[in-house]
Amino acid sequence: MSVWLPSAPCTPRVCVEATATLTTVPRAVLRLMAVVALVLVGVVLAPVGGRFPSRVVRYWSRTVVRAAGVRVRVTGGPAPTGTGLLLVANHISWLDIPLLAAVRPAGMLAKDEIRRWPVAGTLVARGGVLFIDRDRLRALPATVAAIADALRAGRAVAVFPEGSTWCGRAQGHFRRAVFQAALDARVPVLPVRIRYRDRAGAASTVAAFVGDDPLLASLWRVVSARGLVAEVEVLPALAPGSHPDRRALAAAAGARVLDGPPERQATARPGPACHHPDPREPVPSRRRLRLRRLRRLRGPRGVLQGAGERAGAPVGQPVR
């Protein structure tokens, strides 16, 4: 595993709250079946999706979210049309993908593992999805070039620059590599802020899909919830040439998306949150976290402290 691979400290056990109000099981099952059916239809039609009017794609995207029992609130101005566009948003849930498509249909930047999925991977690739090999840093320039080519061709591309899903109470920072594509293609960047709230208006982590959370568990948690609301705020676009380099462009987009209005932050209900001292600092990779834990266990001469007892060896002796 690469040491630069984006990751978040969010885990289902620590960050994701239990569903406070549950719908009936039959209704949850019907919601789940409807979501699966709609997604399968979308995957099958992905290779010819470009032939559908954008309003049809936006309607289908909203229907997927609503079928899960989630209300959608979209605020802000309309997304620019008639030109290439880089959509950037914070990343919390699998629901983020249809929510962005409801703003403007766009080709998604997805992890390379999806391309190797049987059947679905081939269909999704034909539908215009761009892939990034997150384990290979050397592949990043080619990915950025492919995004720039799509933008020059007048397509919209949607990316999640945090590189990983976060629970919604904690958040990461925008990595700057993909913003180089917008600079090279000279297209606007559209920041989009996504939030999930409960029926009382407080911030909710029910929709979060983080860590080792199984997809089916996340799906069931969402369709079982009552009163879940997805807020999508379309923020003012960043015009081409308004920022000198990708660092400044990423910082400007991140400031708009990740620094929410104070009154909204104040409504967040107290609850579990990820401990991360500064969300703009790089998040350690899983490999680095394992090395840190190992160093804490080692004694002054590289002897595992405490591990010897579990292995049946005297404390302070090397474990073989």
mmCIF file of C-alpha atoms in Angstrom:
data_model
loop_
_atom_site.group_PDB
_atom_site.id
_atom_site.type_symbol
_atom_site.label_atom_id
_atom_site.label_comp_id
_atom_site.label_asym_id
_atom_site.label_seq_id
_atom_site.Cartn_x
_atom_site.Cartn_y
_atom_site.Cartn_z
ATOM 1 C CA MET A 1 0.000 0.000 0.000
ATOM 2 C CA SER A 2 1.297 3.464 -0.914
ATOM 3 C CA VAL A 3 2.197 5.836 1.909
ATOM 4 C CA TRP A 4 0.426 8.701 0.102
ATOM 5 C CA LEU A 5 -2.903 6.880 -0.175
ATOM 6 C CA PRO A 6 -5.598 9.216 1.223
ATOM 7 C CA SER A 7 -7.371 7.937 4.319
ATOM 8 C CA ALA A 8 -9.510 9.337 7.116
ATOM 9 C CA PRO A 9 -9.584 8.560 10.843
ATOM 10 C CA CYS A 10 -13.370 8.119 10.682
ATOM 11 C CA THR A 11 -14.678 4.658 11.585
ATOM 12 C CA PRO A 12 -18.258 3.353 11.796
ATOM 13 C CA ARG A 13 -17.893 2.452 15.469
ATOM 14 C CA VAL A 14 -16.606 5.865 16.593
ATOM 15 C CA CYS A 15 -18.163 8.317 14.161
ATOM 16 C CA VAL A 16 -21.451 6.926 12.862
ATOM 17 C CA GLU A 17 -24.395 7.423 15.170
ATOM 18 C CA ALA A 18 -27.147 4.865 15.579
ATOM 19 C CA THR A 19 -30.359 5.599 13.728
ATOM 20 C CA ALA A 20 -32.457 7.526 16.221
ATOM 21 C CA THR A 21 -35.846 6.954 14.574
ATOM 22 C CA LEU A 22 -36.452 3.834 12.535
ATOM 23 C CA THR A 23 -38.984 3.250 9.805
ATOM 24 C CA THR A 24 -40.802 -0.050 9.589
ATOM 25 C CA VAL A 25 -38.857 -3.024 8.272
ATOM 26 C CA PRO A 26 -41.178 -3.621 5.278
ATOM 27 C CA ARG A 27 -40.801 0.010 4.224
ATOM 28 C CA ALA A 28 -37.010 -0.178 4.616
ATOM 29 C CA VAL A 29 -36.925 -3.329 2.475
ATOM 30 C CA LEU A 30 -39.004 -1.647 -0.231
ATOM 31 C CA ARG A 31 -36.658 1.341 -0.185
ATOM 32 C CA LEU A 32 -33.637 -0.912 -0.492
ATOM 33 C CA MET A 33 -35.130 -2.805 -3.411
ATOM 34 C CA ALA A 34 -36.026 0.456 -5.174
ATOM 35 C CA VAL A 35 -32.494 1.844 -4.773
ATOM 36 C CA VAL A 36 -30.885 -1.351 -6.067
ATOM 37 C CA ALA A 37 -33.242 -1.470 -9.054
ATOM 38 C CA LEU A 38 -32.616 2.162 -9.990
ATOM 39 C CA VAL A 39 -28.834 1.783 -9.680
ATOM 40 C CA LEU A 40 -28.850 -1.345 -11.831
ATOM 41 C CA VAL A 41 -30.842 0.479 -14.507
ATOM 42 C CA GLY A 42 -28.325 3.308 -14.373
ATOM 43 C CA VAL A 43 -25.368 0.939 -14.708
ATOM 44 C CA VAL A 44 -26.907 -0.831 -17.687
ATOM 45 C CA LEU A 45 -27.710 2.468 -19.436
ATOM 46 C CA ALA A 46 -24.373 4.075 -18.554
ATOM 47 C CA PRO A 47 -22.774 3.372 -21.978
ATOM 48 C CA VAL A 48 -25.539 5.403 -23.704
ATOM 49 C CA GLY A 49 -26.084 7.855 -20.857
ATOM 50 C CA GLY A 50 -24.621 10.728 -22.869
ATOM 51 C CA ARG A 51 -27.577 10.547 -25.265
ATOM 52 C CA PHE A 52 -30.095 11.357 -22.559
ATOM 53 C CA PRO A 53 -30.979 15.013 -21.877
ATOM 54 C CA SER A 54 -29.322 16.332 -18.734
ATOM 55 C CA ARG A 55 -32.700 16.932 -17.089
ATOM 56 C CA VAL A 56 -33.456 13.204 -17.352
ATOM 57 C CA VAL A 57 -30.170 12.308 -15.670
ATOM 58 C CA ARG A 58 -30.769 14.894 -12.935
ATOM 59 C CA TYR A 59 -34.272 13.525 -12.344
ATOM 60 C CA TRP A 60 -32.987 9.934 -12.158
ATOM 61 C CA SER A 61 -30.263 10.986 -9.703
ATOM 62 C CA ARG A 62 -32.735 12.680 -7.375
ATOM 63 C CA THR A 63 -35.044 9.684 -7.663
ATOM 64 C CA VAL A 64 -32.264 7.368 -6.408
ATOM 65 C CA VAL A 65 -31.790 9.505 -3.299
ATOM 66 C CA ARG A 66 -35.508 9.891 -2.681
ATOM 67 C CA ALA A 67 -36.045 6.154 -3.130
ATOM 68 C CA ALA A 68 -33.726 5.664 -0.138
ATOM 69 C CA GLY A 69 -36.094 7.787 1.941
ATOM 70 C CA VAL A 70 -33.837 10.851 1.915
ATOM 71 C CA ARG A 71 -35.248 14.283 1.148
ATOM 72 C CA VAL A 72 -33.136 16.514 -1.090
ATOM 73 C CA ARG A 73 -32.675 20.252 -0.683
ATOM 74 C CA VAL A 74 -30.636 22.022 -3.356
ATOM 75 C CA THR A 75 -29.730 25.661 -2.813
ATOM 76 C CA GLY A 76 -27.544 28.133 -4.637
ATOM 77 C CA GLY A 77 -27.372 29.098 -8.270
ATOM 78 C CA PRO A 78 -27.503 26.781 -11.296
ATOM 79 C CA ALA A 79 -24.370 25.006 -12.464
ATOM 80 C CA PRO A 80 -22.672 26.551 -15.516
ATOM 81 C CA THR A 81 -23.492 24.808 -18.789
ATOM 82 C CA GLY A 82 -22.068 24.869 -22.275
ATOM 83 C CA THR A 83 -18.485 24.501 -21.087
ATOM 84 C CA GLY A 84 -16.227 22.054 -19.352
ATOM 85 C CA LEU A 85 -16.633 22.138 -15.605
ATOM 86 C CA LEU A 86 -14.799 20.635 -12.653
ATOM 87 C CA LEU A 87 -17.226 19.910 -9.814
ATOM 88 C CA VAL A 88 -15.569 19.487 -6.411
ATOM 89 C CA ALA A 89 -17.347 18.488 -3.207
ATOM 90 C CA ASN A 90 -16.733 17.118 0.246
ATOM 91 C CA HIS A 91 -17.193 13.351 0.530
ATOM 92 C CA ILE A 92 -19.371 11.694 3.176
ATOM 93 C CA SER A 93 -21.517 8.983 1.626
ATOM 94 C CA TRP A 94 -22.244 6.916 -1.441
ATOM 95 C CA LEU A 95 -25.252 9.227 -1.772
ATOM 96 C CA ASP A 96 -22.866 12.047 -2.726
ATOM 97 C CA ILE A 97 -22.528 10.627 -6.249
ATOM 98 C CA PRO A 98 -26.207 10.920 -7.307
ATOM 99 C CA LEU A 99 -26.457 14.225 -5.419
ATOM 100 C CA LEU A 100 -23.676 15.730 -7.573
ATOM 101 C CA ALA A 101 -25.297 14.324 -10.702
ATOM 102 C CA ALA A 102 -28.495 16.111 -9.660
ATOM 103 C CA VAL A 103 -26.557 19.398 -9.841
ATOM 104 C CA ARG A 104 -25.020 18.667 -13.254
ATOM 105 C CA PRO A 105 -24.474 15.274 -14.881
ATOM 106 C CA ALA A 106 -20.755 14.629 -14.909
ATOM 107 C CA GLY A 107 -18.175 11.929 -15.418
ATOM 108 C CA MET A 108 -16.975 10.677 -12.067
ATOM 109 C CA LEU A 109 -13.389 10.142 -10.992
ATOM 110 C CA ALA A 110 -13.428 6.692 -9.362
ATOM 111 C CA LYS A 111 -10.854 4.389 -7.838
ATOM 112 C CA ASP A 112 -9.279 1.935 -10.249
ATOM 113 C CA GLU A 113 -10.609 -1.113 -8.365
ATOM 114 C CA ILE A 114 -14.103 -0.455 -9.756
ATOM 115 C CA ARG A 115 -12.868 -1.053 -13.302
ATOM 116 C CA ARG A 116 -12.028 -4.643 -12.328
ATOM 117 C CA TRP A 117 -15.532 -5.403 -11.059
ATOM 118 C CA PRO A 118 -17.207 -8.091 -13.194
ATOM 119 C CA VAL A 119 -19.732 -6.732 -15.725
ATOM 120 C CA ALA A 120 -20.409 -3.497 -13.822
ATOM 121 C CA GLY A 121 -16.811 -2.325 -14.198
ATOM 122 C CA THR A 122 -16.931 -2.618 -17.980
ATOM 123 C CA LEU A 123 -20.288 -0.887 -18.235
ATOM 124 C CA VAL A 124 -19.238 1.955 -15.947
ATOM 125 C CA ALA A 125 -16.001 2.458 -17.901
ATOM 126 C CA ARG A 126 -17.987 2.748 -21.132
ATOM 127 C CA GLY A 127 -20.178 5.341 -19.434
ATOM 128 C CA GLY A 128 -17.302 7.812 -19.246
ATOM 129 C CA VAL A 129 -16.018 7.232 -15.716
ATOM 130 C CA LEU A 130 -12.375 8.225 -15.234
ATOM 131 C CA PHE A 131 -10.251 6.018 -13.012
ATOM 132 C CA ILE A 132 -7.373 6.778 -10.694
ATOM 133 C CA ASP A 133 -4.913 4.215 -9.391
ATOM 134 C CA ARG A 134 -4.530 5.480 -5.835
ATOM 135 C CA ASP A 135 -1.749 3.008 -5.058
ATOM 136 C CA ARG A 136 0.582 4.395 -7.745
ATOM 137 C CA LEU A 137 1.752 7.968 -7.389
ATOM 138 C CA ARG A 138 3.443 7.801 -10.809
ATOM 139 C CA ALA A 139 0.036 7.287 -12.466
ATOM 140 C CA LEU A 140 -1.292 10.594 -11.142
ATOM 141 C CA PRO A 141 0.007 12.869 -13.971
ATOM 142 C CA ALA A 142 -1.672 10.667 -16.594
ATOM 143 C CA THR A 143 -4.946 10.810 -14.653
ATOM 144 C CA VAL A 144 -4.758 14.604 -14.422
ATOM 145 C CA ALA A 145 -4.082 14.784 -18.171
ATOM 146 C CA ALA A 146 -7.122 12.589 -18.889
ATOM 147 C CA ILE A 147 -9.320 14.849 -16.760
ATOM 148 C CA ALA A 148 -7.997 17.919 -18.581
ATOM 149 C CA ASP A 149 -8.777 16.317 -21.957
ATOM 150 C CA ALA A 150 -12.361 15.618 -20.844
ATOM 151 C CA LEU A 151 -12.737 19.204 -19.624
ATOM 152 C CA ARG A 152 -11.395 20.627 -22.904
ATOM 153 C CA ALA A 153 -13.990 18.527 -24.742
ATOM 154 C CA GLY A 154 -16.727 20.392 -22.859
ATOM 155 C CA ARG A 155 -17.532 17.630 -20.386
ATOM 156 C CA ALA A 156 -18.148 18.043 -16.686
ATOM 157 C CA VAL A 157 -16.036 15.970 -14.313
ATOM 158 C CA ALA A 158 -16.924 15.457 -10.641
ATOM 159 C CA VAL A 159 -14.232 14.713 -8.060
ATOM 160 C CA PHE A 160 -13.949 14.463 -4.287
ATOM 161 C CA PRO A 161 -10.587 16.130 -3.556
ATOM 162 C CA GLU A 162 -10.481 14.901 0.050
ATOM 163 C CA GLY A 163 -9.594 11.509 -1.432
ATOM 164 C CA SER A 164 -11.580 9.601 1.184
ATOM 165 C CA THR A 165 -14.974 9.670 2.853
ATOM 166 C CA TRP A 166 -15.361 11.494 6.164
ATOM 167 C CA CYS A 167 -18.196 11.270 8.677
ATOM 168 C CA GLY A 168 -19.470 14.839 8.209
ATOM 169 C CA ARG A 169 -18.553 16.139 11.656
ATOM 170 C CA ALA A 170 -14.861 15.755 10.880
ATOM 171 C CA GLN A 171 -13.490 16.554 7.449
ATOM 172 C CA GLY A 172 -10.242 16.485 5.539
ATOM 173 C CA HIS A 173 -8.593 18.953 3.189
ATOM 174 C CA PHE A 174 -8.670 19.368 -0.575
ATOM 175 C CA ARG A 175 -5.688 17.757 -2.284
ATOM 176 C CA ARG A 176 -4.506 19.943 -5.104
ATOM 177 C CA ALA A 177 -3.529 17.531 -7.906
ATOM 178 C CA VAL A 178 -6.903 17.407 -9.716
ATOM 179 C CA PHE A 179 -7.134 21.206 -9.770
ATOM 180 C CA GLN A 180 -4.223 21.244 -12.208
ATOM 181 C CA ALA A 181 -6.603 19.770 -14.798
ATOM 182 C CA ALA A 182 -8.929 22.782 -14.481
ATOM 183 C CA LEU A 183 -5.963 25.134 -14.868
ATOM 184 C CA ASP A 184 -4.671 23.286 -17.935
ATOM 185 C CA ALA A 185 -8.110 23.207 -19.587
ATOM 186 C CA ARG A 186 -8.990 26.756 -18.472
ATOM 187 C CA VAL A 187 -12.442 25.822 -17.197
ATOM 188 C CA PRO A 188 -14.329 26.989 -14.095
ATOM 189 C CA VAL A 189 -14.361 25.049 -10.836
ATOM 190 C CA LEU A 190 -17.740 24.615 -9.144
ATOM 191 C CA PRO A 191 -17.552 23.999 -5.366
ATOM 192 C CA VAL A 192 -20.479 22.049 -3.891
ATOM 193 C CA ARG A 193 -21.117 21.564 -0.180
ATOM 194 C CA ILE A 194 -22.972 18.415 0.936
ATOM 195 C CA ARG A 195 -24.484 18.009 4.399
ATOM 196 C CA TYR A 196 -26.800 15.430 5.969
ATOM 197 C CA ARG A 197 -29.277 16.408 8.691
ATOM 198 C CA ASP A 198 -31.899 14.702 10.792
ATOM 199 C CA ARG A 199 -35.530 15.712 11.032
ATOM 200 C CA ALA A 200 -34.673 18.277 13.751
ATOM 201 C CA GLY A 201 -32.104 19.988 11.528
ATOM 202 C CA ALA A 202 -29.028 18.776 13.438
ATOM 203 C CA ALA A 203 -25.990 17.389 11.635
ATOM 204 C CA SER A 204 -26.303 13.626 11.155
ATOM 205 C CA THR A 205 -23.706 10.940 10.431
ATOM 206 C CA VAL A 206 -26.260 8.244 9.572
ATOM 207 C CA ALA A 207 -25.441 8.496 5.848
ATOM 208 C CA ALA A 208 -21.672 8.357 6.384
ATOM 209 C CA PHE A 209 -19.896 5.515 4.574
ATOM 210 C CA VAL A 210 -16.488 5.423 6.232
ATOM 211 C CA GLY A 211 -13.685 3.076 7.189
ATOM 212 C CA ASP A 212 -14.450 -0.615 6.899
ATOM 213 C CA ASP A 213 -18.213 -0.078 6.914
ATOM 214 C CA PRO A 214 -19.802 -2.668 4.571
ATOM 215 C CA LEU A 215 -21.869 -1.141 1.773
ATOM 216 C CA LEU A 216 -24.920 -3.230 2.667
ATOM 217 C CA ALA A 217 -24.767 -2.034 6.288
ATOM 218 C CA SER A 218 -24.586 1.573 5.128
ATOM 219 C CA LEU A 219 -27.476 1.054 2.714
ATOM 220 C CA TRP A 220 -29.626 -0.492 5.450
ATOM 221 C CA ARG A 221 -28.791 2.298 7.906
ATOM 222 C CA VAL A 222 -29.944 4.924 5.379
ATOM 223 C CA VAL A 223 -33.160 3.216 4.239
ATOM 224 C CA SER A 224 -34.064 2.486 7.872
ATOM 225 C CA ALA A 225 -33.776 6.108 8.963
ATOM 226 C CA ARG A 226 -36.670 8.522 9.162
ATOM 227 C CA GLY A 227 -36.483 12.195 8.347
ATOM 228 C CA LEU A 228 -32.968 12.162 6.845
ATOM 229 C CA VAL A 229 -32.291 15.227 4.687
ATOM 230 C CA ALA A 230 -29.490 15.773 2.166
ATOM 231 C CA GLU A 231 -28.525 19.416 1.714
ATOM 232 C CA VAL A 232 -26.671 20.327 -1.464
ATOM 233 C CA GLU A 233 -25.390 23.882 -1.658
ATOM 234 C CA VAL A 234 -24.089 25.020 -5.040
ATOM 235 C CA LEU A 235 -21.495 27.683 -4.291
ATOM 236 C CA PRO A 236 -20.221 30.412 -6.650
ATOM 237 C CA ALA A 237 -17.940 29.051 -9.360
ATOM 238 C CA LEU A 238 -14.242 29.905 -9.457
ATOM 239 C CA ALA A 239 -13.547 31.462 -12.845
ATOM 240 C CA PRO A 240 -10.633 30.348 -15.041
ATOM 241 C CA GLY A 241 -7.514 32.375 -14.372
ATOM 242 C CA SER A 242 -8.761 33.661 -11.010
ATOM 243 C CA HIS A 243 -5.999 31.791 -9.152
ATOM 244 C CA PRO A 244 -2.345 31.499 -10.170
ATOM 245 C CA ASP A 245 -1.707 27.848 -9.365
ATOM 246 C CA ARG A 246 -3.347 24.639 -8.188
ATOM 247 C CA ARG A 247 -2.391 25.222 -4.566
ATOM 248 C CA ALA A 248 -4.268 28.533 -4.466
ATOM 249 C CA LEU A 249 -7.193 27.086 -6.439
ATOM 250 C CA ALA A 250 -7.521 24.078 -4.112
ATOM 251 C CA ALA A 251 -7.308 26.331 -1.052
ATOM 252 C CA ALA A 252 -10.024 28.647 -2.387
ATOM 253 C CA ALA A 253 -12.373 25.769 -3.237
ATOM 254 C CA GLY A 254 -11.678 24.067 0.088
ATOM 255 C CA ALA A 255 -12.361 27.265 2.009
ATOM 256 C CA ARG A 256 -15.797 27.529 0.404
ATOM 257 C CA VAL A 257 -16.777 23.893 0.798
ATOM 258 C CA LEU A 258 -15.196 22.858 4.098
ATOM 259 C CA ASP A 259 -15.612 26.095 6.074
ATOM 260 C CA GLY A 260 -19.373 26.133 6.524
ATOM 261 C CA PRO A 261 -21.364 29.071 7.900
ATOM 262 C CA PRO A 262 -21.012 29.376 11.715
ATOM 263 C CA GLU A 263 -24.748 29.089 12.321
ATOM 264 C CA ARG A 264 -24.809 25.705 10.610
ATOM 265 C CA GLN A 265 -21.838 24.442 12.515
ATOM 266 C CA ALA A 266 -23.527 25.483 15.778
ATOM 267 C CA THR A 267 -26.555 23.281 15.061
ATOM 268 C CA ALA A 268 -24.472 20.105 15.072
ATOM 269 C CA ARG A 269 -25.736 17.806 17.789
ATOM 270 C CA PRO A 270 -23.114 16.760 20.338
ATOM 271 C CA GLY A 271 -21.977 13.235 19.677
ATOM 272 C CA PRO A 272 -19.026 11.103 18.621
ATOM 273 C CA ALA A 273 -16.509 12.841 16.430
ATOM 274 C CA CYS A 274 -13.199 11.939 14.882
ATOM 275 C CA HIS A 275 -10.166 13.182 16.714
ATOM 276 C CA HIS A 276 -7.979 15.000 14.234
ATOM 277 C CA PRO A 277 -6.125 18.084 15.454
ATOM 278 C CA ASP A 278 -6.193 20.002 12.176
ATOM 279 C CA PRO A 279 -8.376 18.905 9.250
ATOM 280 C CA ARG A 280 -6.089 20.672 6.816
ATOM 281 C CA GLU A 281 -3.072 18.631 7.831
ATOM 282 C CA PRO A 282 -2.389 15.494 5.758
ATOM 283 C CA VAL A 283 -4.028 12.402 7.173
ATOM 284 C CA PRO A 284 -1.565 9.588 7.929
ATOM 285 C CA SER A 285 -1.866 6.550 5.706
ATOM 286 C CA ARG A 286 -2.808 3.168 7.146
ATOM 287 C CA ARG A 287 0.799 2.035 6.794
ATOM 288 C CA ARG A 288 2.084 4.995 8.785
ATOM 289 C CA LEU A 289 -0.552 4.484 11.472
ATOM 290 C CA ARG A 290 0.512 0.844 11.850
ATOM 291 C CA LEU A 291 4.161 1.886 12.143
ATOM 292 C CA ARG A 292 3.287 4.442 14.825
ATOM 293 C CA ARG A 293 1.381 1.856 16.843
ATOM 294 C CA LEU A 294 4.292 -0.559 16.499
ATOM 295 C CA ARG A 295 6.772 2.065 17.725
ATOM 296 C CA ARG A 296 4.632 2.723 20.792
ATOM 297 C CA LEU A 297 4.700 -0.990 21.627
ATOM 298 C CA ARG A 298 8.460 -1.292 21.239
ATOM 299 C CA GLY A 299 10.765 -0.803 24.195
ATOM 300 C CA PRO A 300 14.099 1.025 24.248
ATOM 301 C CA ARG A 301 15.887 -1.834 22.443
ATOM 302 C CA GLY A 302 13.169 -2.662 19.945
ATOM 303 C CA VAL A 303 11.499 -5.234 22.245
ATOM 304 C CA LEU A 304 7.730 -5.466 22.107
ATOM 305 C CA GLN A 305 6.439 -4.412 25.525
ATOM 306 C CA GLY A 306 3.368 -6.257 26.741
ATOM 307 C CA ALA A 307 3.115 -8.399 23.619
ATOM 308 C CA GLY A 308 5.345 -11.023 25.242
ATOM 309 C CA GLU A 309 2.732 -11.808 27.848
ATOM 310 C CA ARG A 310 0.118 -12.521 25.182
ATOM 311 C CA ALA A 311 2.588 -14.746 23.338
ATOM 312 C CA GLY A 312 3.558 -16.683 26.455
ATOM 313 C CA ALA A 313 7.062 -15.179 26.682
ATOM 314 C CA PRO A 314 8.465 -13.259 29.667
ATOM 315 C CA VAL A 315 7.935 -9.509 29.581
ATOM 316 C CA GLY A 316 10.866 -7.705 27.956
ATOM 317 C CA GLN A 317 11.931 -10.729 25.862
ATOM 318 C CA PRO A 318 11.665 -10.639 22.096
ATOM 319 C CA VAL A 319 8.619 -12.359 20.624
ATOM 320 C CA ARG A 320 9.651 -14.836 17.956
#
